[in-house]
Coordinates of C-alpha atoms in Angstrom, one line a residue:
X8 CA -13.4 -24.9 -17.8
X9 CA -11.3 -21.9 -16.7
X10 CA -10.6 -21.7 -12.9
X11 CA -10.7 -18.0 -11.9
X12 CA -10.1 -15.8 -8.9
X13 CA -12.3 -12.8 -8.1
X14 CA -10.5 -9.7 -6.6
X15 CA -11.6 -6.5 -5.0
X16 CA -9.6 -3.5 -3.9
X17 CA -12.0 -1.3 -2.0
X18 CA -11.2 2.4 -1.8
X19 CA -13.0 5.4 -0.3
X20 CA -14.2 6.5 -3.8
X21 CA -14.1 3.5 -6.1
X22 CA -13.8 -0.2 -5.8
X23 CA -11.4 -1.8 -8.3
X24 CA -12.5 -5.3 -9.3
X25 CA -10.9 -7.9 -11.3
X26 CA -11.0 -11.5 -12.6
X27 CA -7.7 -13.4 -12.6
X28 CA -6.6 -16.9 -13.7
X29 CA -4.9 -19.1 -11.0
X30 CA -1.5 -17.9 -12.1
X31 CA -2.6 -14.3 -11.4
X32 CA -2.8 -13.3 -15.0
X33 CA -5.3 -10.5 -15.1
X34 CA -8.2 -11.4 -17.4
X35 CA -10.5 -8.4 -16.9
X36 CA -10.7 -5.4 -14.6
X37 CA -13.3 -2.7 -14.0
X38 CA -14.5 -0.4 -11.2
X39 CA -17.7 0.6 -9.4
X40 CA -18.6 3.4 -7.1
X41 CA -17.9 2.9 -3.4
X42 CA -21.3 3.3 -1.6
X43 CA -20.5 4.4 1.9
X44 CA -24.1 5.3 2.9
X45 CA -24.4 2.0 4.9
X46 CA -22.1 1.9 7.9
X47 CA -22.5 -1.8 8.3
X48 CA -20.7 -2.5 5.0
X49 CA -23.5 -4.9 3.9
X50 CA -24.7 -2.8 1.0
X51 CA -21.2 -2.1 -0.4
X52 CA -20.3 -5.8 -0.2
X53 CA -23.6 -6.8 -1.9
X54 CA -22.8 -4.3 -4.7
X55 CA -19.4 -5.9 -5.2
X56 CA -20.9 -9.4 -5.3
X57 CA -23.6 -8.2 -7.8
X58 CA -20.9 -6.7 -10.1
X59 CA -19.0 -9.9 -9.9
X60 CA -22.1 -11.9 -11.0
X61 CA -22.6 -9.6 -13.9
X62 CA -19.1 -9.7 -15.2
X63 CA -18.6 -13.5 -14.7
X64 CA -21.7 -14.0 -16.9
X65 CA -20.7 -11.3 -19.4
X66 CA -17.3 -12.9 -19.9
X67 CA -18.7 -16.5 -20.1
X68 CA -17.2 -17.8 -16.9
X69 CA -19.1 -19.9 -14.3
X70 CA -19.3 -19.3 -10.6
X71 CA -18.5 -23.0 -10.1
X72 CA -15.0 -22.2 -11.4
X73 CA -14.4 -19.5 -8.9
X74 CA -11.5 -20.7 -6.7
X75 CA -11.8 -17.9 -4.2
X76 CA -12.5 -14.2 -3.6
X77 CA -9.8 -11.9 -2.3
X78 CA -10.6 -8.5 -0.9
X79 CA -8.4 -5.6 0.2
X80 CA -9.8 -3.0 2.6
X81 CA -8.5 0.3 3.8
X82 CA -8.4 -0.4 7.5
X83 CA -7.0 -2.7 10.2
X84 CA -7.9 -6.4 9.5
X85 CA -7.9 -9.5 11.6
X86 CA -6.6 -11.9 8.9
X87 CA -7.7 -15.0 10.8
X88 CA -11.4 -13.9 11.1
X89 CA -11.9 -11.4 8.2
X90 CA -13.0 -8.7 10.6
X91 CA -12.2 -5.1 9.7
X92 CA -11.7 -3.1 12.9
X93 CA -13.2 0.2 11.6
X94 CA -12.5 1.8 8.2
X95 CA -12.6 5.6 8.3
X96 CA -12.6 6.1 4.5
X97 CA -15.6 3.7 4.2
X98 CA -17.5 5.2 7.2
X99 CA -17.4 2.0 9.0
X100 CA -17.1 3.1 12.6
X101 CA -17.3 -0.4 14.1
X102 CA -16.2 -3.9 13.2
X103 CA -17.3 -5.4 10.0
X104 CA -16.8 -9.1 9.3
X105 CA -16.3 -8.9 5.6
X106 CA -15.6 -12.5 5.2
X107 CA -18.8 -13.5 7.0
X108 CA -20.9 -11.1 5.0
X109 CA -19.4 -12.2 1.7
X110 CA -19.8 -15.9 2.4
X111 CA -23.5 -15.4 2.3
X112 CA -23.2 -15.0 -1.4
X113 CA -20.4 -17.4 -2.5
X114 CA -19.5 -21.0 -1.9
X115 CA -15.7 -20.6 -2.1
X116 CA -12.9 -19.3 0.2
X117 CA -13.0 -15.6 1.0
X118 CA -9.8 -13.9 2.3
X119 CA -9.6 -10.2 3.5
X120 CA -6.6 -8.1 4.3
X121 CA -5.4 -4.5 4.6
X122 CA -5.1 -2.7 1.3
X123 CA -1.3 -2.0 1.9
X124 CA -0.7 -5.7 2.6
X125 CA -2.4 -6.8 -0.5
X126 CA -0.6 -4.2 -2.7
X127 CA 2.7 -5.7 -1.3
X128 CA 1.5 -9.1 -2.2
X129 CA 0.7 -7.9 -5.7
X130 CA 4.2 -6.5 -6.2
X131 CA 5.7 -9.7 -4.9
X132 CA 3.7 -11.9 -7.3
X133 CA 3.6 -9.8 -10.5
X134 CA 5.4 -6.6 -9.9
X135 CA 8.8 -5.3 -8.9
X136 CA 9.3 -8.1 -6.4
X137 CA 8.4 -10.9 -8.7
X138 CA 10.3 -14.1 -8.1
X139 CA 11.3 -13.3 -4.4
X140 CA 9.7 -14.6 -1.3
X141 CA 11.0 -11.7 0.9
X142 CA 9.6 -8.4 -0.3
X143 CA 8.7 -5.1 1.5
X144 CA 6.5 -2.5 -0.2
X145 CA 6.5 1.1 1.1
X146 CA 3.6 3.2 -0.2
X147 CA 4.5 6.9 -0.2
X148 CA 1.3 8.9 -0.6
X149 CA -0.6 11.3 1.5
X150 CA 0.4 9.0 4.3
X151 CA 3.0 6.3 4.5
X152 CA 2.0 2.6 4.6
X153 CA 3.3 -0.7 3.6
X154 CA 3.3 -4.4 3.7
X155 CA 6.0 -7.0 4.6
X156 CA 6.2 -10.4 2.8
X157 CA 8.4 -12.8 4.6
X158 CA 9.0 -16.4 3.3
X159 CA 6.2 -15.8 0.8
X160 CA 3.5 -14.8 3.3
X161 CA 2.2 -11.5 4.7
X162 CA 3.5 -10.5 8.1
X163 CA 0.4 -9.8 10.2
X164 CA 1.5 -10.0 13.8
X165 CA -0.6 -11.4 16.6
X166 CA -3.4 -8.8 16.3
X167 CA -3.0 -7.5 12.7
X168 CA -0.8 -4.6 13.5
X169 CA 2.4 -6.1 11.9
X170 CA 4.0 -3.9 9.2
X171 CA 2.3 -0.7 10.3
X172 CA 5.6 0.9 9.2
X173 CA 4.2 4.5 8.9
X174 CA 4.0 4.6 12.7
X175 CA 7.6 3.9 13.4
X176 CA 9.1 6.9 15.3
X177 CA 11.6 8.6 13.1
X178 CA 11.3 12.3 14.1
X179 CA 12.6 12.1 17.7
X180 CA 11.8 15.8 18.3
X181 CA 8.2 14.9 17.8
X182 CA 7.5 18.1 15.9
X183 CA 4.3 17.0 14.1
X184 CA 1.3 15.2 15.3
X185 CA 0.2 12.0 13.4
X186 CA -3.4 11.0 12.6
X187 CA -2.8 8.1 14.9
X188 CA -2.8 10.5 17.8
X189 CA 0.9 10.3 18.6
X190 CA 3.8 12.5 17.4
X191 CA 7.0 11.8 15.6
X192 CA 5.8 8.9 13.3
X193 CA 7.7 8.7 10.1
X194 CA 4.5 9.4 8.2
X195 CA 4.7 13.0 9.5
X196 CA 8.1 13.6 7.8
X197 CA 8.3 11.1 4.9
X198 CA 4.9 11.2 3.2
X199 CA 3.4 13.9 0.9
X200 CA 2.0 15.4 4.1
X201 CA 5.5 15.1 5.7
X202 CA 7.0 17.1 2.8
X203 CA 4.7 20.0 3.5
X204 CA 5.3 19.7 7.2
X205 CA 9.0 20.0 6.6
X206 CA 8.7 22.9 4.2
X207 CA 6.6 24.9 6.7
X208 CA 9.0 24.1 9.5
X209 CA 12.3 24.9 7.8
X210 CA 11.5 27.8 5.5
X211 CA 11.3 30.5 8.3
X212 CA 14.5 29.2 9.8
X213 CA 16.8 29.1 6.7
X214 CA 18.3 31.7 4.5
X215 CA 17.6 29.8 1.3
X216 CA 15.5 31.7 -1.3
X217 CA 13.0 29.4 -3.2
X218 CA 11.0 29.4 -6.3
X219 CA 8.1 28.0 -4.4
X220 CA 7.9 31.0 -2.0
X221 CA 4.5 32.1 -3.2
X222 CA 3.1 28.6 -2.8
X223 CA 4.4 28.6 0.8
X224 CA 2.8 32.0 1.5
X225 CA -0.5 30.8 0.0
X226 CA -0.4 27.5 1.9
X227 CA -0.6 25.7 -1.4
X228 CA 2.7 23.7 -1.2
X229 CA 2.6 20.1 -2.5
X230 CA 5.2 17.3 -2.6
X231 CA 5.2 17.3 -6.4
X232 CA 5.9 21.1 -6.5
X233 CA 8.8 20.6 -4.1
X234 CA 10.3 17.6 -6.1
X235 CA 9.9 19.5 -9.4
X236 CA 11.6 22.5 -8.0
X237 CA 14.4 20.4 -6.6
X238 CA 14.9 18.9 -10.1
X239 CA 15.2 22.4 -11.5
X240 CA 18.0 23.2 -9.0
X241 CA 16.0 25.0 -6.2
X242 CA 18.4 24.7 -3.2
X243 CA 15.7 24.8 -0.5
X244 CA 13.7 22.1 -2.3
X245 CA 16.8 20.0 -2.7
X246 CA 17.4 20.4 1.0
X247 CA 13.8 19.2 1.8
X248 CA 14.1 16.3 -0.7
X249 CA 17.3 15.1 0.9
X250 CA 15.7 15.3 4.4
X251 CA 12.7 13.2 3.3
X252 CA 15.0 10.7 1.5
X253 CA 17.1 10.3 4.7
X254 CA 14.0 9.4 6.7
X255 CA 12.9 6.8 4.1
X256 CA 16.5 5.5 3.9
X257 CA 16.5 5.1 7.7
X258 CA 13.1 3.2 7.4
X259 CA 14.6 0.9 4.8
X260 CA 17.6 0.3 7.0
X261 CA 15.4 -0.7 9.9
X262 CA 13.4 -3.0 7.6
X263 CA 16.6 -4.7 6.3
X264 CA 17.9 -5.7 9.7
X265 CA 14.3 -6.9 10.7
X266 CA 13.1 -8.9 7.8
X267 CA 16.0 -8.8 5.3
X268 CA 14.0 -8.5 2.1
X269 CA 15.4 -9.1 -1.3
X270 CA 13.4 -6.1 -2.7
X271 CA 12.2 -2.9 -1.0
X272 CA 9.6 -1.7 -3.4
X273 CA 8.7 2.1 -3.3
X274 CA 5.2 2.9 -4.6
X275 CA 2.6 5.6 -4.3
X276 CA 2.5 9.1 -5.8
X277 CA 5.8 10.2 -4.3
X278 CA 7.8 7.3 -5.9
X279 CA 7.2 8.9 -9.3
X280 CA 9.6 11.8 -8.3
X281 CA 12.2 9.6 -9.7
X282 CA 16.0 9.6 -9.2
X283 CA 16.2 12.8 -7.2
X284 CA 14.3 11.1 -4.4
X285 CA 15.1 7.4 -4.9
X286 CA 18.9 7.8 -5.5
X287 CA 19.1 9.8 -2.3
X288 CA 17.2 7.1 -0.4
X289 CA 19.7 4.5 -1.7
X290 CA 22.6 6.7 -0.6
X291 CA 21.3 7.0 2.9
X292 CA 20.3 3.4 3.0
X293 CA 23.8 2.3 2.1
X294 CA 25.3 4.6 4.7
X295 CA 23.2 3.4 7.5
X296 CA 22.6 -0.3 6.9
X297 CA 24.4 -3.2 8.5
X298 CA 26.5 -4.5 5.5
X299 CA 25.4 -8.1 5.5
X300 CA 21.7 -7.0 5.7
X301 CA 22.0 -4.8 2.6
X302 CA 23.9 -7.4 0.6
X303 CA 21.9 -8.0 -2.7
X304 CA 18.9 -6.1 -1.4
X305 CA 17.5 -3.9 -4.1
X306 CA 15.4 -0.7 -3.6
X307 CA 13.2 -0.4 -6.7
X308 CA 10.2 1.5 -7.9
X309 CA 6.8 -0.3 -7.9
X310 CA 5.6 -1.6 -11.3
X311 CA 1.8 -2.4 -10.9
X312 CA 0.6 1.1 -10.1
X313 CA -3.2 1.0 -9.4
X314 CA -3.4 -2.7 -10.3
X315 CA -1.3 -3.6 -7.2
X316 CA -4.4 -3.9 -5.0
X317 CA -6.5 -6.2 -7.2
X318 CA -3.4 -8.3 -8.1
X319 CA -2.6 -8.7 -4.4
X320 CA -6.2 -9.4 -3.5
X321 CA -6.2 -12.3 -6.1
X322 CA -2.8 -13.2 -4.6
X323 CA -4.5 -13.9 -1.3
X324 CA -6.3 -16.8 -2.9
X325 CA -3.2 -18.1 -4.7
X326 CA -1.0 -17.8 -1.6
X327 CA -3.3 -19.1 1.1
X328 CA -5.6 -21.4 -0.8
X329 CA -4.2 -22.7 -4.1
X330 CA -0.5 -22.9 -3.3
X331 CA -1.2 -24.6 0.0
X332 CA -3.4 -27.2 -1.8
X333 CA -0.8 -27.7 -4.5
X334 CA -3.1 -26.3 -7.2
X335 CA -1.4 -25.2 -10.4

C-alpha cells in the first residue's frame, strides 16, 4: 500500500496534475487541456477527476490510498469553504464551490486555494524555502502576485484577501491604472507589464539613447528585451531595471517588517533576469529595511518553476490534513 496525494494546478490553458507521496515526493505528473466552455466549472472538474482515475489505475495505485486532493485555482478563494469567487481566466463569472463539486467524486479531504498561495507553499516544502516555516513567495510575471507562509501555514485573512501583495500601493503618483480598477498598485510598476509602463513613461522624458528604440517605436517592448539590453550595458535599460528593482526591494522591505520571513522567494518569468535584477533588489532591500527585520532573511530565486503549483497543491493536504493528524 502506498498512500498518495492527488494535486491539480488549474491554469487558463492547461491543468497540471500530479501524484505525490505523503512526504511530497513527486511520483508522476502530466497535464490536460483546460476546458473553459462550461462557466459553472463542473465540466472542468469532472475532466480533472477522470484524468486522476485514469492515471491512478495506470500507475497501479488505489483510490482507497488517496489521502486527499489539493487544487490550486487562478482566482480569489475562500479557504474555509472552497468557494472560488470568480476566475476570469477560467471564464467563471460567479462563485464556484470547487470543494463541493469535487467531493461528489472522491471520499477524501479536498482543499482548494489560490494558485499563488499554493505556489508559495510548494516553495516552502520542496523549493527555495525548504526547511523554513516563514516564507514569502513573490511571482514576477505579467502581473505581480504572491503568497505568505507564516508559522508553516498560508496567510489568508478573514475573507481570503490576505497576501494580495500585487495591490499594495507603491507608485504614489498613481501614473498607471491596475486591472483591479485602482491606480498605483505595485503590479503596475514592478511586473512585466510594469516594465513596459515605465519604459513608455520615461523614454520621452530622458536624454538616454537606447538599443531598444525601435521596439519602443513599434510598441513591441518586453521585460526580457529590457533586461537583456541592460546586461549589455544599455544605460536607459539599466535605469529602468534599477527602478523596477527599487520597487520590488520596497515590497520586500514592507514584507519583512510585517511577517519577517526567513526566505523571500522570487519566481515567475522576470526572476530569470538574474543578478542584474536580483542584486539590485537586494541592495535596495538592505538600504530600506529595519535592521532586525532583515537579519538572516534571504532573498532567493525560486527553484520549482512550473512544478511549484502542483507541489503546493499537494502541500495543502500535507499541511492541513496529514501534519495535523500526525501522519508521516
